[in-house]
PDB file of C-alpha atoms and ligand atoms in Angstrom:
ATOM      1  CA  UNK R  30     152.716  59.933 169.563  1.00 46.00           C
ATOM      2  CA  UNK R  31     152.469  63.776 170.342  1.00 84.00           C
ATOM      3  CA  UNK R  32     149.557  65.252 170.078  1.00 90.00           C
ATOM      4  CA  UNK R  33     150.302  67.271 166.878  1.00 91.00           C
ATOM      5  CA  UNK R  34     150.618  64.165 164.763  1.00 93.00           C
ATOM      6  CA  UNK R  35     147.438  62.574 166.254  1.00 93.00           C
ATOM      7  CA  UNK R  36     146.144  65.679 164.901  1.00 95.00           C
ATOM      8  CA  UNK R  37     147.514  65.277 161.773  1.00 95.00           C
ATOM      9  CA  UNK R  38     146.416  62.106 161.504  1.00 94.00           C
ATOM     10  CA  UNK R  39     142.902  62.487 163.155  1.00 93.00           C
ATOM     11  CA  UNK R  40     142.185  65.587 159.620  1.00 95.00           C
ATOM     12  CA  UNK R  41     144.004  62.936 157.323  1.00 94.00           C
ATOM     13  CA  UNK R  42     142.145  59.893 158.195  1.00 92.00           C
ATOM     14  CA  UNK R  43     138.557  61.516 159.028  1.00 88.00           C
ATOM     15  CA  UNK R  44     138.532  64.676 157.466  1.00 90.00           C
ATOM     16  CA  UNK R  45     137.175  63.528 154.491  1.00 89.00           C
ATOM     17  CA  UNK R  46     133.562  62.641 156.679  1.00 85.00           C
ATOM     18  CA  UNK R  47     130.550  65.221 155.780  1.00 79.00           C
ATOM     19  CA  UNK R  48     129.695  68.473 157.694  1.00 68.00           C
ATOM     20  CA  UNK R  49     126.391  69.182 156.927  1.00 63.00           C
ATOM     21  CA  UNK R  50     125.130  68.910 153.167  1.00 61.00           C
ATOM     22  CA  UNK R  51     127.898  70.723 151.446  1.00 77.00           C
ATOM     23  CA  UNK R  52     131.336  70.388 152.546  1.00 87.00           C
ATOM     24  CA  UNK R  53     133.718  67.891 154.309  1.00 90.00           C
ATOM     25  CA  UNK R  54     135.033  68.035 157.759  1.00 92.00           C
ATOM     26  CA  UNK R  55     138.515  69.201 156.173  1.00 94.00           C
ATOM     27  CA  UNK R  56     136.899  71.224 153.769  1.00 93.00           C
ATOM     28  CA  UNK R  57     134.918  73.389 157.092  1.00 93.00           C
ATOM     29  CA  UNK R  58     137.577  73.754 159.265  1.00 96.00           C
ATOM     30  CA  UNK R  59     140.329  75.109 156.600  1.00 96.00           C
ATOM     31  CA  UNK R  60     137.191  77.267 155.756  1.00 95.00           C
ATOM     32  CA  UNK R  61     136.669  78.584 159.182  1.00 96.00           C
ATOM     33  CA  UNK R  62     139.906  79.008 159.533  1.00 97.00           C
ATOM     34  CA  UNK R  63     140.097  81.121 156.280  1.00 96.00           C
ATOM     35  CA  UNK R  64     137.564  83.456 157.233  1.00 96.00           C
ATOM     36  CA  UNK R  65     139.718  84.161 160.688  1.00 97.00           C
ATOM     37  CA  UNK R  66     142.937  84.754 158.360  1.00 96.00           C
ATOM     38  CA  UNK R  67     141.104  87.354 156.241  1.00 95.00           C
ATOM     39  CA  UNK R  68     139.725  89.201 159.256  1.00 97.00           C
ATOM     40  CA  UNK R  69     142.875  89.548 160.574  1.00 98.00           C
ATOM     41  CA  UNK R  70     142.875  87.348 163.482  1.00 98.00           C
ATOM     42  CA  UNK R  71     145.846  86.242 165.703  1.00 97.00           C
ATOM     43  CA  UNK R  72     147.501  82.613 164.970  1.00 97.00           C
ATOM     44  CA  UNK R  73     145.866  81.156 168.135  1.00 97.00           C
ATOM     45  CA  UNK R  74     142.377  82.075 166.856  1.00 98.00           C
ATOM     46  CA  UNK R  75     142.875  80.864 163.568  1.00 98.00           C
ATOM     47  CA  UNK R  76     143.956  77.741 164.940  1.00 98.00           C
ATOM     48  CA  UNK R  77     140.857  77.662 167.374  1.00 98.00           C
ATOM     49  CA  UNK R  78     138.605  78.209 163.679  1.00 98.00           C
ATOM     50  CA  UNK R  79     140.497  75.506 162.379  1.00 98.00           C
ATOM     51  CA  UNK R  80     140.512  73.112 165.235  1.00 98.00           C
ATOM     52  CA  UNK R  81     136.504  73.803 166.702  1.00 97.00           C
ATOM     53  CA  UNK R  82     135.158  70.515 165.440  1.00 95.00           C
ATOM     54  CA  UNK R  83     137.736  68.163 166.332  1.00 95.00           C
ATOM     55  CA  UNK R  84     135.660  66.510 168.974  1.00 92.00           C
ATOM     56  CA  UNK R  85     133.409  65.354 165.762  1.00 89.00           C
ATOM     57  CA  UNK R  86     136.805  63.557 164.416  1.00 89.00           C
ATOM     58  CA  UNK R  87     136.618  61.792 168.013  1.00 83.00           C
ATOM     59  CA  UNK R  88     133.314  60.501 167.450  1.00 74.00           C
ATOM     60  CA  UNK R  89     133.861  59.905 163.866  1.00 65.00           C
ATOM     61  CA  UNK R  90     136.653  57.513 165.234  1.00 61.00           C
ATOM     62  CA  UNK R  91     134.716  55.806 168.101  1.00 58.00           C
ATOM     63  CA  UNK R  92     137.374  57.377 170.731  1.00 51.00           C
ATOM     64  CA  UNK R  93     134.042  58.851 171.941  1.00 48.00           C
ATOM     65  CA  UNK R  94     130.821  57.512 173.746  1.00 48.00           C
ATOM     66  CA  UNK R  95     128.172  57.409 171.063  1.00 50.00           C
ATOM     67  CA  UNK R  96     125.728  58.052 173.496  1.00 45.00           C
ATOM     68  CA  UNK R  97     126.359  61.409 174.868  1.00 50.00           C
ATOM     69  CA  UNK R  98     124.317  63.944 172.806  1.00 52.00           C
ATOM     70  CA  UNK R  99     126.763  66.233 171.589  1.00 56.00           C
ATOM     71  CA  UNK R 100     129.113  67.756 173.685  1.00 84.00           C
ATOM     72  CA  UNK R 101     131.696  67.378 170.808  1.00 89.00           C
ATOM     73  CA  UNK R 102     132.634  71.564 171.652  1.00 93.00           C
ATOM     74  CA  UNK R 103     133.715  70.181 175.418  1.00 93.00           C
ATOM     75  CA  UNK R 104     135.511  66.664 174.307  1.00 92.00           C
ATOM     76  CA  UNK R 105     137.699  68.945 171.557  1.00 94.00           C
ATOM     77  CA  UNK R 106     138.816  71.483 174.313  1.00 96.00           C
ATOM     78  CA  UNK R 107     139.761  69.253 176.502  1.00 94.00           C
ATOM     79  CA  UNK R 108     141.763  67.400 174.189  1.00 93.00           C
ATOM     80  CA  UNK R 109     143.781  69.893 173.116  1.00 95.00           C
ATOM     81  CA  UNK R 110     144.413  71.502 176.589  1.00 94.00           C
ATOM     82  CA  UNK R 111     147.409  69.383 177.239  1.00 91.00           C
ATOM     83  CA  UNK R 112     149.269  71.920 173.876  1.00 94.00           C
ATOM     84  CA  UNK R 113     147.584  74.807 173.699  1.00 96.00           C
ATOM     85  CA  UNK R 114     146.341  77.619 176.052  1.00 95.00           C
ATOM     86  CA  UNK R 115     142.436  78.899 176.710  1.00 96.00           C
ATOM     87  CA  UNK R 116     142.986  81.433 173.824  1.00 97.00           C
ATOM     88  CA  UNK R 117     142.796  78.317 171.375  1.00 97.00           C
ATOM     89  CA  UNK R 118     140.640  75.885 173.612  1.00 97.00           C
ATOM     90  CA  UNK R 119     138.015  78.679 175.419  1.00 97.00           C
ATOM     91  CA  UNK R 120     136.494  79.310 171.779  1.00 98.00           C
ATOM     92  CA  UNK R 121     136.638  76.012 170.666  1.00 98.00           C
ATOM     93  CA  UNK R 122     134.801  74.855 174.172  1.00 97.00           C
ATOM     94  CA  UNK R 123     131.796  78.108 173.450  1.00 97.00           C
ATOM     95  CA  UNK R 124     131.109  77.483 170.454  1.00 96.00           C
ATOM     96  CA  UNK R 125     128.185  75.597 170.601  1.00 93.00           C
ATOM     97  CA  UNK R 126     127.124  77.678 173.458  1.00 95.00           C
ATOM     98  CA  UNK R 127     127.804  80.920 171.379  1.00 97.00           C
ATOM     99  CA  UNK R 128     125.122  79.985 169.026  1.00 95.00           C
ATOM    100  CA  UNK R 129     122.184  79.719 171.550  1.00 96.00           C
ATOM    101  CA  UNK R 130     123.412  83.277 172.639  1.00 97.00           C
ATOM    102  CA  UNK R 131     123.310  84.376 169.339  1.00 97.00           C
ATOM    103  CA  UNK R 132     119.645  83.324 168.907  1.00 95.00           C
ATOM    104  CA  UNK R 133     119.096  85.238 172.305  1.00 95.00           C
ATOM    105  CA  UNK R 134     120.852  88.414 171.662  1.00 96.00           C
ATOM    106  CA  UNK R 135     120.029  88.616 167.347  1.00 93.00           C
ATOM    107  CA  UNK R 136     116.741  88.030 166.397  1.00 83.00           C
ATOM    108  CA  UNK R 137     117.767  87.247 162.930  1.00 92.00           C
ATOM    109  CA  UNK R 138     120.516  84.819 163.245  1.00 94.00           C
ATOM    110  CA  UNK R 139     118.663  82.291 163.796  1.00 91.00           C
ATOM    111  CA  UNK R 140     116.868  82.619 160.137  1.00 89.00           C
ATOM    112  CA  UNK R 141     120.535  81.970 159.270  1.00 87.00           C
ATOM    113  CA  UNK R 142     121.465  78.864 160.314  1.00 85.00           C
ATOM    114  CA  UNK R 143     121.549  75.864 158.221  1.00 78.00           C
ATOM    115  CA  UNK R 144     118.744  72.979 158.410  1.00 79.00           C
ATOM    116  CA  UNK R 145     121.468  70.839 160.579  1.00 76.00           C
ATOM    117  CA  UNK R 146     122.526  73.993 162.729  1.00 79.00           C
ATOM    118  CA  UNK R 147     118.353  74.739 163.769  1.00 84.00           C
ATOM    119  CA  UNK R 148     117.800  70.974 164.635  1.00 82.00           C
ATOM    120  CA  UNK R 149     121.519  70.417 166.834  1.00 80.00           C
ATOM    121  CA  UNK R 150     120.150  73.953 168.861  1.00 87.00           C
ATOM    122  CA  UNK R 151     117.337  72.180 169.743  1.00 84.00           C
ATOM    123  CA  UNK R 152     119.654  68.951 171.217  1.00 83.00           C
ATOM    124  CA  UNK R 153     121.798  71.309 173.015  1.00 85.00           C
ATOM    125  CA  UNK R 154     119.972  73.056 174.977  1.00 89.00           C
ATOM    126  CA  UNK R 155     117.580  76.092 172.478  1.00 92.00           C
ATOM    127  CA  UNK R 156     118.064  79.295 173.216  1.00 94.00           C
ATOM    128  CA  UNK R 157     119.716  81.363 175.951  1.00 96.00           C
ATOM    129  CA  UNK R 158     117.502  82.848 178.631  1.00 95.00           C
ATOM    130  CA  UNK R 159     118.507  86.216 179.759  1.00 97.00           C
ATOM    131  CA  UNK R 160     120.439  84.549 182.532  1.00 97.00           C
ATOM    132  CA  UNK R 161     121.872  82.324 180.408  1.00 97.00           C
ATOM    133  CA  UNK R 162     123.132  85.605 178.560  1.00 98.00           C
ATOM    134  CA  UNK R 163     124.479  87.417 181.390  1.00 98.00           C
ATOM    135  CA  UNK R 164     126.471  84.380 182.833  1.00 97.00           C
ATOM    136  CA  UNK R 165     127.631  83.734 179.393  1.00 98.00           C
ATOM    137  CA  UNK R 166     129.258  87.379 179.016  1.00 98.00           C
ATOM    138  CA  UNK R 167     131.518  87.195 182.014  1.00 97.00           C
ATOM    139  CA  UNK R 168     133.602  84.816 179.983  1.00 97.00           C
ATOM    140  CA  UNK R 169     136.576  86.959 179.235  1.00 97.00           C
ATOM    141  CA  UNK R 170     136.628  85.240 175.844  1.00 97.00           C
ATOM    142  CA  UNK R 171     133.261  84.798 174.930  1.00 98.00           C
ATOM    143  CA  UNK R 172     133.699  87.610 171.942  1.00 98.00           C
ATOM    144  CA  UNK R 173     135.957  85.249 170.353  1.00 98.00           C
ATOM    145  CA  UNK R 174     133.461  82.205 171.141  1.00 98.00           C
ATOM    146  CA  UNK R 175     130.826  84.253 169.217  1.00 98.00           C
ATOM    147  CA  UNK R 176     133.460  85.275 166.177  1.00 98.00           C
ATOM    148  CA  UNK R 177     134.309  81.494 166.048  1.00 98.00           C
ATOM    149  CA  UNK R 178     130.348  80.906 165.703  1.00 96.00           C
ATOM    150  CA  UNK R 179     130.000  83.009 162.990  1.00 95.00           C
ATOM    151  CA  UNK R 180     132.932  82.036 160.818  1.00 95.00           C
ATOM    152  CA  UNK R 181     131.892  78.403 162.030  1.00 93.00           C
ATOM    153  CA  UNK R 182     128.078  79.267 160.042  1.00 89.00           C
ATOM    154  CA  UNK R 183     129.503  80.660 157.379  1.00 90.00           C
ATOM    155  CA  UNK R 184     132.410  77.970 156.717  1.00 88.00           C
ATOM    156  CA  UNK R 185     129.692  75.476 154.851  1.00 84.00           C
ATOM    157  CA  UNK R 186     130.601  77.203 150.945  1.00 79.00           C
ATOM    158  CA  UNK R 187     131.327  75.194 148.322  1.00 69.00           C
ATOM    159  CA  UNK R 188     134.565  75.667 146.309  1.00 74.00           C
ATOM    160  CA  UNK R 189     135.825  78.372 148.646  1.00 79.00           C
ATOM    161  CA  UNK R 190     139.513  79.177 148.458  1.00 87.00           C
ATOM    162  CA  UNK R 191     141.564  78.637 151.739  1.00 91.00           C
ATOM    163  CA  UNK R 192     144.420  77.903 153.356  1.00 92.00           C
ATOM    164  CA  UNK R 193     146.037  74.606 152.880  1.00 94.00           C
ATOM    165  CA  UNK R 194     146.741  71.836 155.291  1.00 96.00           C
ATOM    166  CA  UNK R 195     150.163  71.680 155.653  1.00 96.00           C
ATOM    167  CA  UNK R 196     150.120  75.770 156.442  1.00 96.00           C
ATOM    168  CA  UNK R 197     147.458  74.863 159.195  1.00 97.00           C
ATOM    169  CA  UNK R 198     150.299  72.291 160.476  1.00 96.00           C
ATOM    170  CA  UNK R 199     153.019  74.661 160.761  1.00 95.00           C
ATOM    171  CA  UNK R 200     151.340  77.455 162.166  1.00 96.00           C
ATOM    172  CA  UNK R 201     149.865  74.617 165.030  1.00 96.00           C
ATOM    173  CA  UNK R 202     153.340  73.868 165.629  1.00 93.00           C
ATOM    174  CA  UNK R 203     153.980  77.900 166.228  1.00 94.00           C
ATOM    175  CA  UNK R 204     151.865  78.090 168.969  1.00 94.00           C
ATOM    176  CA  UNK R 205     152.854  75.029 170.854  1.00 89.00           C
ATOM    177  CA  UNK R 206     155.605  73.741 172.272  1.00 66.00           C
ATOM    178  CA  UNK R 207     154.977  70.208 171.443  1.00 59.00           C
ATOM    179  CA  UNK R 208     157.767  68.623 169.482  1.00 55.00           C
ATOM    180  CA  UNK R 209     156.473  67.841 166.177  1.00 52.00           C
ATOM    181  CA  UNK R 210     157.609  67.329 162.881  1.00 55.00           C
ATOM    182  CA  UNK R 211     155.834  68.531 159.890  1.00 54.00           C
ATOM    183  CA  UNK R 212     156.135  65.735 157.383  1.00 53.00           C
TER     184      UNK R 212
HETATM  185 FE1  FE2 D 329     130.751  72.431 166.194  1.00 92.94          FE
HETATM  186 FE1  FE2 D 330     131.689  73.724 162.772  1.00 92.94          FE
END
């Protein structure tokens, strides 16, 4: 099966898990993804917002090792490598990685994050040193990592209005070359 229909099938079947306290898996990603759309953003991003926690799905389907901490960011990038290029799978890989620089480099962001966001830092490393900082800038696409984080934090709201599913199929389908039907 091509990897667009596992992906299909990955939202359809496990999508409807929880994210956090408010919303479901689905329910974040078409939310992230929403927030990209209204920026602006390119259809590779958006599909990056949309597709960021897919490595959760993994778990969520026992495809995964239970016992690696995390790490969901890496597992989803790698993944998807095999249809889509670094603009889609570098954000996706940062992401987690964007939010311990953006406790380094804003002092307030970190007041923002949710309960569930503040106690996952902690498992993944806490906060960037200023090392960790400068290393993490010479990623040619770490701007986008660090957009993706913030539509990622703010894609928790209940009863938002977004982009449906089958929209998010067909624009996947644009920017791969994947043979996939949209059914
Ligand atoms: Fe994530
Ligand atoms: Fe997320």
């Amino acid at each position: 099966m091509q990897i667009l229909e596992d992906i299909k099938n990955l939202y359809l079947a496990q999508g409807s898990t929880r994210y956090g306290e408010n919303v479901t898996q689905l329910e974040h990603a078409l939310q992230t993804a929403q927030l990209a759309i209204e920026d602006g953003y390119d259809d590779e991003f958006i599909a990056a917002c949309f597709l960021h926690d897919i490595g959760h799905l993994h778990y969520a389907e026992g495809l995964a090792q239970k016992n690696i901490d995390g790490e969901h960011e890496e597992l989803g990038a790698k993944y998807l490598s095999s249809a889509f290029s670094e603009n889609v799978t570098e954000p996706i890989r940062l992401h987690v990685a964007a939010k311990r620089y953006l406790c380094a480099t804003e002092p307030e962001y970190h007041d923002t994050l949710s309960k569930a966001s503040k106690h996952s830092l902690k498992l993944q490393g806490g906060v960037y040193t200023a090392e960790e900082v400068q290393e993490f800038e010479k990623n040619s696409l770490f701007e986008k990592a660090v957009k993706l984080r913030i539509y990622d934090d703010r894609g928790k709201i209940l009863d938002l209005k977004v982009i449906n599913f089958d929209e998010i199929l067909v624009l996947l389908k644009k920017i791969t070359n994947t043979p996939f039907t949209v059914s």
